[in-house]
PDB file of C-alpha atoms in Angstrom:
ATOM      1  CA  UNK A   1      88.254  68.622 142.268  1.00  0.00           C
ATOM      2  CA  UNK A   2      89.381  66.124 139.611  1.00  0.00           C
ATOM      3  CA  UNK A   3      88.554  62.482 140.346  1.00  0.00           C
ATOM      4  CA  UNK A   4      90.752  59.450 139.662  1.00  0.00           C
ATOM      5  CA  UNK A   5      89.421  56.015 138.674  1.00  0.00           C
ATOM      6  CA  UNK A   6      92.350  53.684 139.440  1.00  0.00           C
ATOM      7  CA  UNK A   7      93.333  50.512 137.600  1.00  0.00           C
ATOM      8  CA  UNK A   8      96.067  48.711 139.515  1.00  0.00           C
ATOM      9  CA  UNK A   9      98.096  46.464 137.224  1.00  0.00           C
ATOM     10  CA  UNK A  10     101.436  44.680 137.501  1.00  0.00           C
ATOM     11  CA  UNK A  11     104.405  45.968 135.512  1.00  0.00           C
ATOM     12  CA  UNK A  12     105.658  48.920 133.503  1.00  0.00           C
ATOM     13  CA  UNK A  13     103.041  50.834 131.476  1.00  0.00           C
ATOM     14  CA  UNK A  14     104.495  51.692 128.058  1.00  0.00           C
ATOM     15  CA  UNK A  15     101.442  53.450 126.583  1.00  0.00           C
ATOM     16  CA  UNK A  16      98.109  54.784 127.811  1.00  0.00           C
ATOM     17  CA  UNK A  17      95.830  55.809 124.927  1.00  0.00           C
ATOM     18  CA  UNK A  18      92.186  56.378 124.090  1.00  0.00           C
ATOM     19  CA  UNK A  19      90.652  54.360 121.274  1.00  0.00           C
ATOM     20  CA  UNK A  20      87.368  56.185 120.849  1.00  0.00           C
ATOM     21  CA  UNK A  21      86.144  56.645 124.406  1.00  0.00           C
ATOM     22  CA  UNK A  22      87.811  53.474 125.740  1.00  0.00           C
ATOM     23  CA  UNK A  23      91.128  53.900 127.612  1.00  0.00           C
ATOM     24  CA  UNK A  24      93.805  51.302 126.838  1.00  0.00           C
ATOM     25  CA  UNK A  25      96.965  50.530 128.809  1.00  0.00           C
ATOM     26  CA  UNK A  26      99.816  48.633 127.100  1.00  0.00           C
ATOM     27  CA  UNK A  27     102.171  46.929 129.544  1.00  0.00           C
ATOM     28  CA  UNK A  28     105.715  45.620 129.083  1.00  0.00           C
ATOM     29  CA  UNK A  29     104.602  42.027 129.727  1.00  0.00           C
ATOM     30  CA  UNK A  30     102.698  42.130 126.424  1.00  0.00           C
ATOM     31  CA  UNK A  31      99.129  42.552 127.683  1.00  0.00           C
ATOM     32  CA  UNK A  32      96.894  45.446 126.618  1.00  0.00           C
ATOM     33  CA  UNK A  33      94.273  46.294 129.236  1.00  0.00           C
ATOM     34  CA  UNK A  34      91.153  48.420 128.731  1.00  0.00           C
ATOM     35  CA  UNK A  35      88.309  49.855 130.761  1.00  0.00           C
ATOM     36  CA  UNK A  36      85.288  48.878 128.665  1.00  0.00           C
ATOM     37  CA  UNK A  37      82.290  48.268 130.949  1.00  0.00           C
ATOM     38  CA  UNK A  38      84.764  46.772 133.393  1.00  0.00           C
ATOM     39  CA  UNK A  39      88.419  45.741 133.231  1.00  0.00           C
ATOM     40  CA  UNK A  40      89.301  43.580 130.199  1.00  0.00           C
ATOM     41  CA  UNK A  41      92.595  42.580 128.620  1.00  0.00           C
ATOM     42  CA  UNK A  42      94.173  40.985 125.553  1.00  0.00           C
ATOM     43  CA  UNK A  43      97.503  39.147 125.464  1.00  0.00           C
ATOM     44  CA  UNK A  44      99.204  40.664 122.426  1.00  0.00           C
ATOM     45  CA  UNK A  45     102.947  39.977 122.697  1.00  0.00           C
ATOM     46  CA  UNK A  46     105.465  37.899 124.557  1.00  0.00           C
ATOM     47  CA  UNK A  47     107.072  41.102 125.847  1.00  0.00           C
ATOM     48  CA  UNK A  48     105.917  44.476 124.511  1.00  0.00           C
ATOM     49  CA  UNK A  49     108.479  47.154 123.624  1.00  0.00           C
ATOM     50  CA  UNK A  50     106.608  49.947 121.831  1.00  0.00           C
ATOM     51  CA  UNK A  51     103.092  51.170 121.114  1.00  0.00           C
ATOM     52  CA  UNK A  52     101.477  54.077 119.262  1.00  0.00           C
ATOM     53  CA  UNK A  53      97.885  54.872 118.268  1.00  0.00           C
ATOM     54  CA  UNK A  54      96.889  54.780 114.596  1.00  0.00           C
ATOM     55  CA  UNK A  55      96.121  58.190 113.113  1.00  0.00           C
ATOM     56  CA  UNK A  56      92.382  57.494 113.025  1.00  0.00           C
ATOM     57  CA  UNK A  57      92.424  56.698 116.754  1.00  0.00           C
ATOM     58  CA  UNK A  58      90.717  53.342 116.220  1.00  0.00           C
ATOM     59  CA  UNK A  59      93.604  50.954 116.813  1.00  0.00           C
ATOM     60  CA  UNK A  60      96.752  50.724 118.917  1.00  0.00           C
ATOM     61  CA  UNK A  61      99.887  49.670 117.033  1.00  0.00           C
ATOM     62  CA  UNK A  62     102.297  47.530 119.058  1.00  0.00           C
ATOM     63  CA  UNK A  63     105.695  45.881 118.648  1.00  0.00           C
ATOM     64  CA  UNK A  64     107.303  43.239 120.821  1.00  0.00           C
ATOM     65  CA  UNK A  65     110.175  40.953 121.750  1.00  0.00           C
ATOM     66  CA  UNK A  66     108.422  38.214 119.734  1.00  0.00           C
ATOM     67  CA  UNK A  67     109.255  39.909 116.398  1.00  0.00           C
ATOM     68  CA  UNK A  68     105.654  40.858 115.679  1.00  0.00           C
ATOM     69  CA  UNK A  69     103.924  44.133 114.851  1.00  0.00           C
ATOM     70  CA  UNK A  70     100.229  44.121 115.724  1.00  0.00           C
ATOM     71  CA  UNK A  71      97.131  46.293 115.743  1.00  0.00           C
ATOM     72  CA  UNK A  72      94.753  46.153 118.720  1.00  0.00           C
ATOM     73  CA  UNK A  73      91.195  47.328 118.052  1.00  0.00           C
ATOM     74  CA  UNK A  74      89.079  49.251 120.560  1.00  0.00           C
ATOM     75  CA  UNK A  75      87.255  46.142 121.773  1.00  0.00           C
ATOM     76  CA  UNK A  76      90.309  43.917 122.044  1.00  0.00           C
ATOM     77  CA  UNK A  77      90.613  42.183 118.641  1.00  0.00           C
ATOM     78  CA  UNK A  78      94.292  41.660 117.751  1.00  0.00           C
ATOM     79  CA  UNK A  79      95.543  41.659 114.141  1.00  0.00           C
ATOM     80  CA  UNK A  80      99.105  40.649 113.303  1.00  0.00           C
ATOM     81  CA  UNK A  81     100.497  43.149 110.785  1.00  0.00           C
ATOM     82  CA  UNK A  82     103.932  41.585 110.316  1.00  0.00           C
ATOM     83  CA  UNK A  83     106.258  38.978 111.804  1.00  0.00           C
ATOM     84  CA  UNK A  84     110.028  39.105 111.341  1.00  0.00           C
ATOM     85  CA  UNK A  85     111.168  36.085 113.335  1.00  0.00           C
ATOM     86  CA  UNK A  86     113.357  36.155 116.407  1.00  0.00           C
ATOM     87  CA  UNK A  87     114.026  39.877 116.422  1.00  0.00           C
ATOM     88  CA  UNK A  88     112.849  42.649 118.721  1.00  0.00           C
ATOM     89  CA  UNK A  89     110.500  45.298 117.328  1.00  0.00           C
ATOM     90  CA  UNK A  90     111.780  48.347 119.189  1.00  0.00           C
ATOM     91  CA  UNK A  91     109.906  51.286 117.616  1.00  0.00           C
ATOM     92  CA  UNK A  92     106.621  51.739 115.773  1.00  0.00           C
ATOM     93  CA  UNK A  93     104.890  54.679 114.087  1.00  0.00           C
ATOM     94  CA  UNK A  94     101.540  55.335 112.433  1.00  0.00           C
ATOM     95  CA  UNK A  95     101.399  56.907 109.004  1.00  0.00           C
ATOM     96  CA  UNK A  96      98.822  58.234 106.565  1.00  0.00           C
ATOM     97  CA  UNK A  97      96.312  55.892 104.885  1.00  0.00           C
ATOM     98  CA  UNK A  98      97.012  53.122 107.425  1.00  0.00           C
ATOM     99  CA  UNK A  99     100.740  52.973 106.671  1.00  0.00           C
ATOM    100  CA  UNK A 100     102.832  51.596 109.531  1.00  0.00           C
ATOM    101  CA  UNK A 101     106.573  51.753 110.136  1.00  0.00           C
ATOM    102  CA  UNK A 102     108.460  49.648 112.653  1.00  0.00           C
ATOM    103  CA  UNK A 103     112.099  49.049 113.461  1.00  0.00           C
ATOM    104  CA  UNK A 104     114.329  46.153 114.405  1.00  0.00           C
ATOM    105  CA  UNK A 105     118.078  46.567 114.648  1.00  0.00           C
ATOM    106  CA  UNK A 106     119.367  48.512 111.640  1.00  0.00           C
ATOM    107  CA  UNK A 107     116.219  47.966 109.552  1.00  0.00           C
ATOM    108  CA  UNK A 108     113.119  50.128 109.235  1.00  0.00           C
ATOM    109  CA  UNK A 109     110.137  48.249 107.813  1.00  0.00           C
ATOM    110  CA  UNK A 110     107.334  50.214 106.161  1.00  0.00           C
ATOM    111  CA  UNK A 111     103.926  48.637 105.494  1.00  0.00           C
ATOM    112  CA  UNK A 112     102.614  50.762 102.637  1.00  0.00           C
ATOM    113  CA  UNK A 113      98.877  51.382 102.053  1.00  0.00           C
ATOM    114  CA  UNK A 114      98.762  48.923  99.143  1.00  0.00           C
ATOM    115  CA  UNK A 115     100.121  46.088 101.278  1.00  0.00           C
ATOM    116  CA  UNK A 116     103.734  46.234 100.046  1.00  0.00           C
ATOM    117  CA  UNK A 117     106.475  45.982 102.682  1.00  0.00           C
ATOM    118  CA  UNK A 118     109.611  48.096 102.176  1.00  0.00           C
ATOM    119  CA  UNK A 119     112.784  47.270 104.125  1.00  0.00           C
ATOM    120  CA  UNK A 120     115.234  50.138 104.587  1.00  0.00           C
ATOM    121  CA  UNK A 121     118.602  49.143 106.049  1.00  0.00           C
ATOM    122  CA  UNK A 122     120.720  51.766 107.838  1.00  0.00           C
ATOM    123  CA  UNK A 123     124.412  51.732 108.815  1.00  0.00           C
ATOM    124  CA  UNK A 124     123.537  51.908 112.536  1.00  0.00           C
ATOM    125  CA  UNK A 125     120.522  50.866 114.590  1.00  0.00           C
ATOM    126  CA  UNK A 126     117.178  52.589 114.050  1.00  0.00           C
ATOM    127  CA  UNK A 127     116.174  54.176 117.361  1.00  0.00           C
ATOM    128  CA  UNK A 128     113.025  56.182 116.593  1.00  0.00           C
ATOM    129  CA  UNK A 129     110.459  56.611 113.814  1.00  0.00           C
ATOM    130  CA  UNK A 130     107.947  59.302 112.832  1.00  0.00           C
ATOM    131  CA  UNK A 131     105.848  60.053 109.775  1.00  0.00           C
ATOM    132  CA  UNK A 132     105.494  63.610 108.498  1.00  0.00           C
ATOM    133  CA  UNK A 133     102.022  65.131 109.000  1.00  0.00           C
ATOM    134  CA  UNK A 134     101.498  65.271 105.228  1.00  0.00           C
ATOM    135  CA  UNK A 135     102.650  62.834 102.594  1.00  0.00           C
ATOM    136  CA  UNK A 136     104.422  59.492 102.910  1.00  0.00           C
ATOM    137  CA  UNK A 137     107.667  60.769 104.411  1.00  0.00           C
ATOM    138  CA  UNK A 138     109.384  58.863 107.219  1.00  0.00           C
ATOM    139  CA  UNK A 139     111.993  60.166 109.664  1.00  0.00           C
ATOM    140  CA  UNK A 140     114.441  57.758 111.290  1.00  0.00           C
ATOM    141  CA  UNK A 141     116.417  58.705 114.410  1.00  0.00           C
ATOM    142  CA  UNK A 142     119.892  57.144 114.364  1.00  0.00           C
ATOM    143  CA  UNK A 143     123.440  57.634 115.564  1.00  0.00           C
ATOM    144  CA  UNK A 144     124.739  61.069 114.491  1.00  0.00           C
ATOM    145  CA  UNK A 145     121.402  62.443 113.294  1.00  0.00           C
ATOM    146  CA  UNK A 146     118.235  61.591 111.402  1.00  0.00           C
ATOM    147  CA  UNK A 147     117.371  60.299 107.925  1.00  0.00           C
ATOM    148  CA  UNK A 148     114.298  61.319 105.898  1.00  0.00           C
ATOM    149  CA  UNK A 149     112.881  58.747 103.469  1.00  0.00           C
ATOM    150  CA  UNK A 150     110.091  58.680 100.909  1.00  0.00           C
ATOM    151  CA  UNK A 151     109.581  54.906 101.205  1.00  0.00           C
ATOM    152  CA  UNK A 152     107.005  54.696  98.393  1.00  0.00           C
ATOM    153  CA  UNK A 153     109.315  56.396  95.867  1.00  0.00           C
ATOM    154  CA  UNK A 154     112.798  55.915  94.448  1.00  0.00           C
ATOM    155  CA  UNK A 155     115.576  58.367  95.215  1.00  0.00           C
ATOM    156  CA  UNK A 156     118.156  59.077  97.858  1.00  0.00           C
ATOM    157  CA  UNK A 157     117.081  59.934 101.402  1.00  0.00           C
ATOM    158  CA  UNK A 158     117.900  63.272 103.026  1.00  0.00           C
ATOM    159  CA  UNK A 159     120.479  63.087 105.812  1.00  0.00           C
ATOM    160  CA  UNK A 160     120.364  65.454 108.789  1.00  0.00           C
ATOM    161  CA  UNK A 161     123.616  65.244 110.717  1.00  0.00           C
ATOM    162  CA  UNK A 162     124.374  66.062 114.342  1.00  0.00           C
ATOM    163  CA  UNK A 163     126.990  64.223 116.409  1.00  0.00           C
ATOM    164  CA  UNK A 164     125.674  61.906 119.117  1.00  0.00           C
ATOM    165  CA  UNK A 165     123.029  59.219 119.595  1.00  0.00           C
ATOM    166  CA  UNK A 166     119.469  60.254 118.658  1.00  0.00           C
ATOM    167  CA  UNK A 167     116.860  58.072 120.358  1.00  0.00           C
ATOM    168  CA  UNK A 168     113.449  59.482 119.346  1.00  0.00           C
ATOM    169  CA  UNK A 169     112.079  61.735 116.612  1.00  0.00           C
ATOM    170  CA  UNK A 170     109.030  63.920 115.986  1.00  0.00           C
ATOM    171  CA  UNK A 171     107.799  66.270 113.247  1.00  0.00           C
ATOM    172  CA  UNK A 172     106.103  69.538 114.134  1.00  0.00           C
ATOM    173  CA  UNK A 173     102.369  69.472 113.240  1.00  0.00           C
ATOM    174  CA  UNK A 174     102.982  71.826 110.283  1.00  0.00           C
ATOM    175  CA  UNK A 175     105.860  69.678 109.018  1.00  0.00           C
ATOM    176  CA  UNK A 176     108.350  72.567 109.107  1.00  0.00           C
ATOM    177  CA  UNK A 177     110.595  71.233 111.890  1.00  0.00           C
ATOM    178  CA  UNK A 178     112.093  67.906 112.933  1.00  0.00           C
ATOM    179  CA  UNK A 179     113.154  67.363 116.545  1.00  0.00           C
ATOM    180  CA  UNK A 180     115.064  64.438 118.076  1.00  0.00           C
ATOM    181  CA  UNK A 181     115.691  63.424 121.667  1.00  0.00           C
ATOM    182  CA  UNK A 182     119.300  62.482 122.352  1.00  0.00           C
ATOM    183  CA  UNK A 183     121.107  59.966 124.527  1.00  0.00           C
ATOM    184  CA  UNK A 184     122.774  62.948 126.182  1.00  0.00           C
ATOM    185  CA  UNK A 185     120.513  65.315 128.116  1.00  0.00           C
ATOM    186  CA  UNK A 186     119.349  67.368 125.119  1.00  0.00           C
ATOM    187  CA  UNK A 187     117.013  67.767 122.190  1.00  0.00           C
ATOM    188  CA  UNK A 188     118.169  68.692 118.716  1.00  0.00           C
ATOM    189  CA  UNK A 189     116.113  70.170 115.921  1.00  0.00           C
ATOM    190  CA  UNK A 190     116.323  71.080 112.257  1.00  0.00           C
ATOM    191  CA  UNK A 191     114.365  73.657 110.308  1.00  0.00           C
ATOM    192  CA  UNK A 192     113.611  71.535 107.249  1.00  0.00           C
ATOM    193  CA  UNK A 193     113.384  74.418 104.754  1.00  0.00           C
ATOM    194  CA  UNK A 194     117.052  75.374 105.154  1.00  0.00           C
ATOM    195  CA  UNK A 195     118.612  72.802 107.517  1.00  0.00           C
ATOM    196  CA  UNK A 196     119.187  75.334 110.311  1.00  0.00           C
ATOM    197  CA  UNK A 197     120.066  73.667 113.618  1.00  0.00           C
ATOM    198  CA  UNK A 198     118.163  74.133 116.859  1.00  0.00           C
ATOM    199  CA  UNK A 199     120.138  73.219 119.975  1.00  0.00           C
ATOM    200  CA  UNK A 200     117.897  72.579 122.963  1.00  0.00           C
ATOM    201  CA  UNK A 201     120.187  71.603 125.823  1.00  0.00           C
ATOM    202  CA  UNK A 202     120.543  72.174 129.563  1.00  0.00           C
ATOM    203  CA  UNK A 203     118.390  69.276 130.797  1.00  0.00           C
ATOM    204  CA  UNK A 204     119.491  67.537 134.009  1.00  0.00           C
ATOM    205  CA  UNK A 205     118.158  64.173 132.738  1.00  0.00           C
ATOM    206  CA  UNK A 206     117.358  62.395 129.466  1.00  0.00           C
ATOM    207  CA  UNK A 207     114.229  63.554 127.638  1.00  0.00           C
ATOM    208  CA  UNK A 208     111.864  60.579 127.374  1.00  0.00           C
ATOM    209  CA  UNK A 209     108.559  62.328 126.651  1.00  0.00           C
ATOM    210  CA  UNK A 210     107.604  64.943 124.033  1.00  0.00           C
ATOM    211  CA  UNK A 211     104.243  66.512 123.181  1.00  0.00           C
ATOM    212  CA  UNK A 212     103.206  69.175 120.667  1.00  0.00           C
ATOM    213  CA  UNK A 213     100.417  71.629 121.428  1.00  0.00           C
ATOM    214  CA  UNK A 214      97.357  71.316 119.171  1.00  0.00           C
ATOM    215  CA  UNK A 215      98.397  74.077 116.760  1.00  0.00           C
ATOM    216  CA  UNK A 216     102.111  73.302 117.000  1.00  0.00           C
ATOM    217  CA  UNK A 217     103.026  76.552 118.758  1.00  0.00           C
ATOM    218  CA  UNK A 218     104.779  74.740 121.625  1.00  0.00           C
ATOM    219  CA  UNK A 219     106.784  71.546 122.160  1.00  0.00           C
ATOM    220  CA  UNK A 220     106.737  70.251 125.733  1.00  0.00           C
ATOM    221  CA  UNK A 221     109.397  67.913 127.106  1.00  0.00           C
ATOM    222  CA  UNK A 222     110.301  65.952 130.226  1.00  0.00           C
ATOM    223  CA  UNK A 223     113.782  65.613 131.731  1.00  0.00           C
ATOM    224  CA  UNK A 224     113.838  68.446 134.288  1.00  0.00           C
ATOM    225  CA  UNK A 225     112.094  69.401 137.571  1.00  0.00           C
ATOM    226  CA  UNK A 226     109.641  71.343 135.349  1.00  0.00           C
ATOM    227  CA  UNK A 227     108.074  70.703 131.968  1.00  0.00           C
ATOM    228  CA  UNK A 228     110.367  72.474 129.483  1.00  0.00           C
ATOM    229  CA  UNK A 229     108.178  74.026 126.765  1.00  0.00           C
ATOM    230  CA  UNK A 230     109.895  75.351 123.627  1.00  0.00           C
ATOM    231  CA  UNK A 231     108.310  78.084 121.462  1.00  0.00           C
ATOM    232  CA  UNK A 232     107.619  77.322 117.784  1.00  0.00           C
ATOM    233  CA  UNK A 233     105.458  80.332 116.864  1.00  0.00           C
ATOM    234  CA  UNK A 234     107.923  81.882 114.399  1.00  0.00           C
ATOM    235  CA  UNK A 235     109.603  80.625 111.238  1.00  0.00           C
ATOM    236  CA  UNK A 236     112.855  79.900 113.102  1.00  0.00           C
ATOM    237  CA  UNK A 237     111.185  78.068 115.987  1.00  0.00           C
ATOM    238  CA  UNK A 238     113.125  78.211 119.263  1.00  0.00           C
ATOM    239  CA  UNK A 239     116.396  79.465 117.729  1.00  0.00           C
ATOM    240  CA  UNK A 240     117.687  82.158 120.076  1.00  0.00           C
ATOM    241  CA  UNK A 241     114.703  81.827 122.424  1.00  0.00           C
ATOM    242  CA  UNK A 242     114.414  80.498 125.967  1.00  0.00           C
ATOM    243  CA  UNK A 243     111.789  77.873 126.817  1.00  0.00           C
ATOM    244  CA  UNK A 244     108.912  78.313 129.234  1.00  0.00           C
ATOM    245  CA  UNK A 245     108.924  76.189 132.392  1.00  0.00           C
ATOM    246  CA  UNK A 246     105.653  74.800 133.744  1.00  0.00           C
ATOM    247  CA  UNK A 247     104.885  72.867 136.919  1.00  0.00           C
ATOM    248  CA  UNK A 248     108.262  73.484 138.574  1.00  0.00           C
ATOM    249  CA  UNK A 249     108.920  71.305 141.638  1.00  0.00           C
ATOM    250  CA  UNK A 250     112.000  71.137 143.787  1.00  0.00           C
ATOM    251  CA  UNK A 251     111.711  67.492 144.761  1.00  0.00           C
ATOM    252  CA  UNK A 252     110.614  65.505 141.696  1.00  0.00           C
ATOM    253  CA  UNK A 253     111.487  65.267 138.002  1.00  0.00           C
ATOM    254  CA  UNK A 254     108.992  65.519 135.165  1.00  0.00           C
ATOM    255  CA  UNK A 255     108.787  62.118 133.433  1.00  0.00           C
ATOM    256  CA  UNK A 256     105.801  62.513 131.069  1.00  0.00           C
ATOM    257  CA  UNK A 257     104.007  65.354 129.241  1.00  0.00           C
ATOM    258  CA  UNK A 258     100.780  65.456 127.199  1.00  0.00           C
ATOM    259  CA  UNK A 259      99.147  68.509 125.634  1.00  0.00           C
ATOM    260  CA  UNK A 260      95.362  68.960 125.638  1.00  0.00           C
ATOM    261  CA  UNK A 261      93.817  68.195 122.194  1.00  0.00           C
ATOM    262  CA  UNK A 262      92.540  71.762 121.668  1.00  0.00           C
ATOM    263  CA  UNK A 263      93.804  74.133 124.387  1.00  0.00           C
ATOM    264  CA  UNK A 264      97.338  75.151 125.330  1.00  0.00           C
ATOM    265  CA  UNK A 265      97.042  73.199 128.599  1.00  0.00           C
ATOM    266  CA  UNK A 266      99.683  70.628 129.503  1.00  0.00           C
ATOM    267  CA  UNK A 267      99.291  67.505 131.637  1.00  0.00           C
ATOM    268  CA  UNK A 268     102.546  66.924 133.520  1.00  0.00           C
ATOM    269  CA  UNK A 269     103.488  63.620 135.164  1.00  0.00           C
ATOM    270  CA  UNK A 270     106.305  63.280 137.697  1.00  0.00           C
ATOM    271  CA  UNK A 271     108.728  60.660 139.013  1.00  0.00           C
ATOM    272  CA  UNK A 272     106.701  60.364 142.236  1.00  0.00           C
ATOM    273  CA  UNK A 273     103.422  59.663 140.413  1.00  0.00           C
ATOM    274  CA  UNK A 274     101.943  63.133 140.755  1.00  0.00           C
ATOM    275  CA  UNK A 275     100.018  64.666 137.831  1.00  0.00           C
ATOM    276  CA  UNK A 276      99.411  68.402 137.318  1.00  0.00           C
ATOM    277  CA  UNK A 277      97.727  70.414 134.588  1.00  0.00           C
ATOM    278  CA  UNK A 278      99.295  73.764 133.720  1.00  0.00           C
ATOM    279  CA  UNK A 279      98.206  76.475 131.289  1.00  0.00           C
ATOM    280  CA  UNK A 280     100.919  77.898 129.036  1.00  0.00           C
ATOM    281  CA  UNK A 281      99.504  81.452 128.984  1.00  0.00           C
ATOM    282  CA  UNK A 282      99.768  82.143 132.719  1.00  0.00           C
ATOM    283  CA  UNK A 283     101.363  78.961 134.207  1.00  0.00           C
ATOM    284  CA  UNK A 284      98.259  78.414 136.365  1.00  0.00           C
ATOM    285  CA  UNK A 285      98.312  74.909 137.856  1.00  0.00           C
ATOM    286  CA  UNK A 286      95.677  72.392 138.938  1.00  0.00           C
ATOM    287  CA  UNK A 287      96.612  69.253 140.906  1.00  0.00           C
ATOM    288  CA  UNK A 288      95.099  66.208 139.167  1.00  0.00           C
ATOM    289  CA  UNK A 289      96.677  63.309 141.087  1.00  0.00           C
ATOM    290  CA  UNK A 290      98.603  63.280 144.347  1.00  0.00           C
ATOM    291  CA  UNK A 291     102.026  61.640 144.604  1.00  0.00           C
ATOM    292  CA  UNK A 292     101.982  57.851 144.891  1.00  0.00           C
ATOM    293  CA  UNK A 293     104.537  55.181 144.058  1.00  0.00           C
ATOM    294  CA  UNK A 294     105.884  54.897 140.530  1.00  0.00           C
ATOM    295  CA  UNK A 295     106.938  57.445 137.908  1.00  0.00           C
ATOM    296  CA  UNK A 296     104.325  58.456 135.347  1.00  0.00           C
ATOM    297  CA  UNK A 297     105.382  56.874 132.032  1.00  0.00           C
ATOM    298  CA  UNK A 298     102.327  57.411 129.780  1.00  0.00           C
ATOM    299  CA  UNK A 299      99.441  59.897 129.452  1.00  0.00           C
ATOM    300  CA  UNK A 300      96.792  60.695 126.852  1.00  0.00           C
ATOM    301  CA  UNK A 301      93.800  63.064 126.807  1.00  0.00           C
ATOM    302  CA  UNK A 302      90.501  61.839 125.418  1.00  0.00           C
ATOM    303  CA  UNK A 303      89.109  63.523 122.304  1.00  0.00           C
ATOM    304  CA  UNK A 304      86.989  65.970 124.284  1.00  0.00           C
ATOM    305  CA  UNK A 305      89.854  66.998 126.548  1.00  0.00           C
ATOM    306  CA  UNK A 306      87.954  66.053 129.698  1.00  0.00           C
ATOM    307  CA  UNK A 307      89.731  62.893 130.813  1.00  0.00           C
ATOM    308  CA  UNK A 308      93.342  61.708 130.966  1.00  0.00           C
ATOM    309  CA  UNK A 309      94.407  58.069 130.802  1.00  0.00           C
ATOM    310  CA  UNK A 310      97.714  57.525 132.635  1.00  0.00           C
ATOM    311  CA  UNK A 311     100.114  54.741 133.487  1.00  0.00           C
ATOM    312  CA  UNK A 312     103.217  54.386 135.639  1.00  0.00           C
ATOM    313  CA  UNK A 313     106.374  52.298 135.763  1.00  0.00           C
ATOM    314  CA  UNK A 314     104.879  50.273 138.625  1.00  0.00           C
ATOM    315  CA  UNK A 315     101.576  49.481 136.890  1.00  0.00           C
ATOM    316  CA  UNK A 316      99.410  52.034 138.697  1.00  0.00           C
ATOM    317  CA  UNK A 317      97.121  53.125 135.877  1.00  0.00           C
ATOM    318  CA  UNK A 318      93.782  54.849 135.636  1.00  0.00           C
ATOM    319  CA  UNK A 319      91.664  57.666 134.316  1.00  0.00           C
ATOM    320  CA  UNK A 320      91.566  61.217 135.671  1.00  0.00           C
ATOM    321  CA  UNK A 321      88.265  63.056 135.136  1.00  0.00           C
ATOM    322  CA  UNK A 322      89.547  66.614 134.996  1.00  0.00           C
ATOM    323  CA  UNK A 323      86.057  68.081 135.386  1.00  0.00           C
ATOM    324  CA  UNK A 324      85.518  66.009 138.551  1.00  0.00           C
TER     325      UNK A 324
END
């Protein structure tokens, strides 16, 4: 039976990530907690709004209500990457060669590897950011679609249009597809080679969590009483195909999803705090954490795929040892 090491904190957990073998929990009050030979913490922001691990897994990138973008190292050292005054940093993304993008209002800021800062102003507010898996290409989720920039080069960006508010964005691991979460209860995707649209609708709630399987064959999503898992095995992705449903429950919505780092096994967190693991191949389920108060808002597997760091909207955090 899996075992749970709890860490009871106060407030909404925005991100739970592993930096090396140390689990970190970023809370909305601006503190980043870690379990490193005991419970330790660092005060990083006056109000934290977004967090994402760097690509090398050694630092946690954070943005806050204090107009700062920071990097938190595995043992708690905090480095300020940028400060933009009295503005909220609402999205942050890690790029190749230590590049970092973050957003405030209508502006996307890109810290390039050489230290240069590029400011890219958009007609409407920047809602989500993601770097492509290869090259210095940045996707921006915005009202009525997404914009693709090469921030280190001159030239016009590529515009991908679809009516409605797009609130988050992700590239497929092979870079062939771009998918956004929308303010309405839907995802939307584009096949980048030819601009073909992928409509992924039918959710009863907003999609707030997305996770790609290790080889990019599946995209899992929250927003329903099951994890909705879209197939991306073919050149047209999920066009004309129905998704798989994992971990279906009649009494609680899925609020967070996280794929295993190597296997097609999905950790599924629910609105009542329960966590399940389900295998895509046969939908076999294992209960990892029983229901308790607070929706699961963040999950991350460690590098070996043996432990899951998790956090909830009520501050109940911890580590699940899947092997027990």
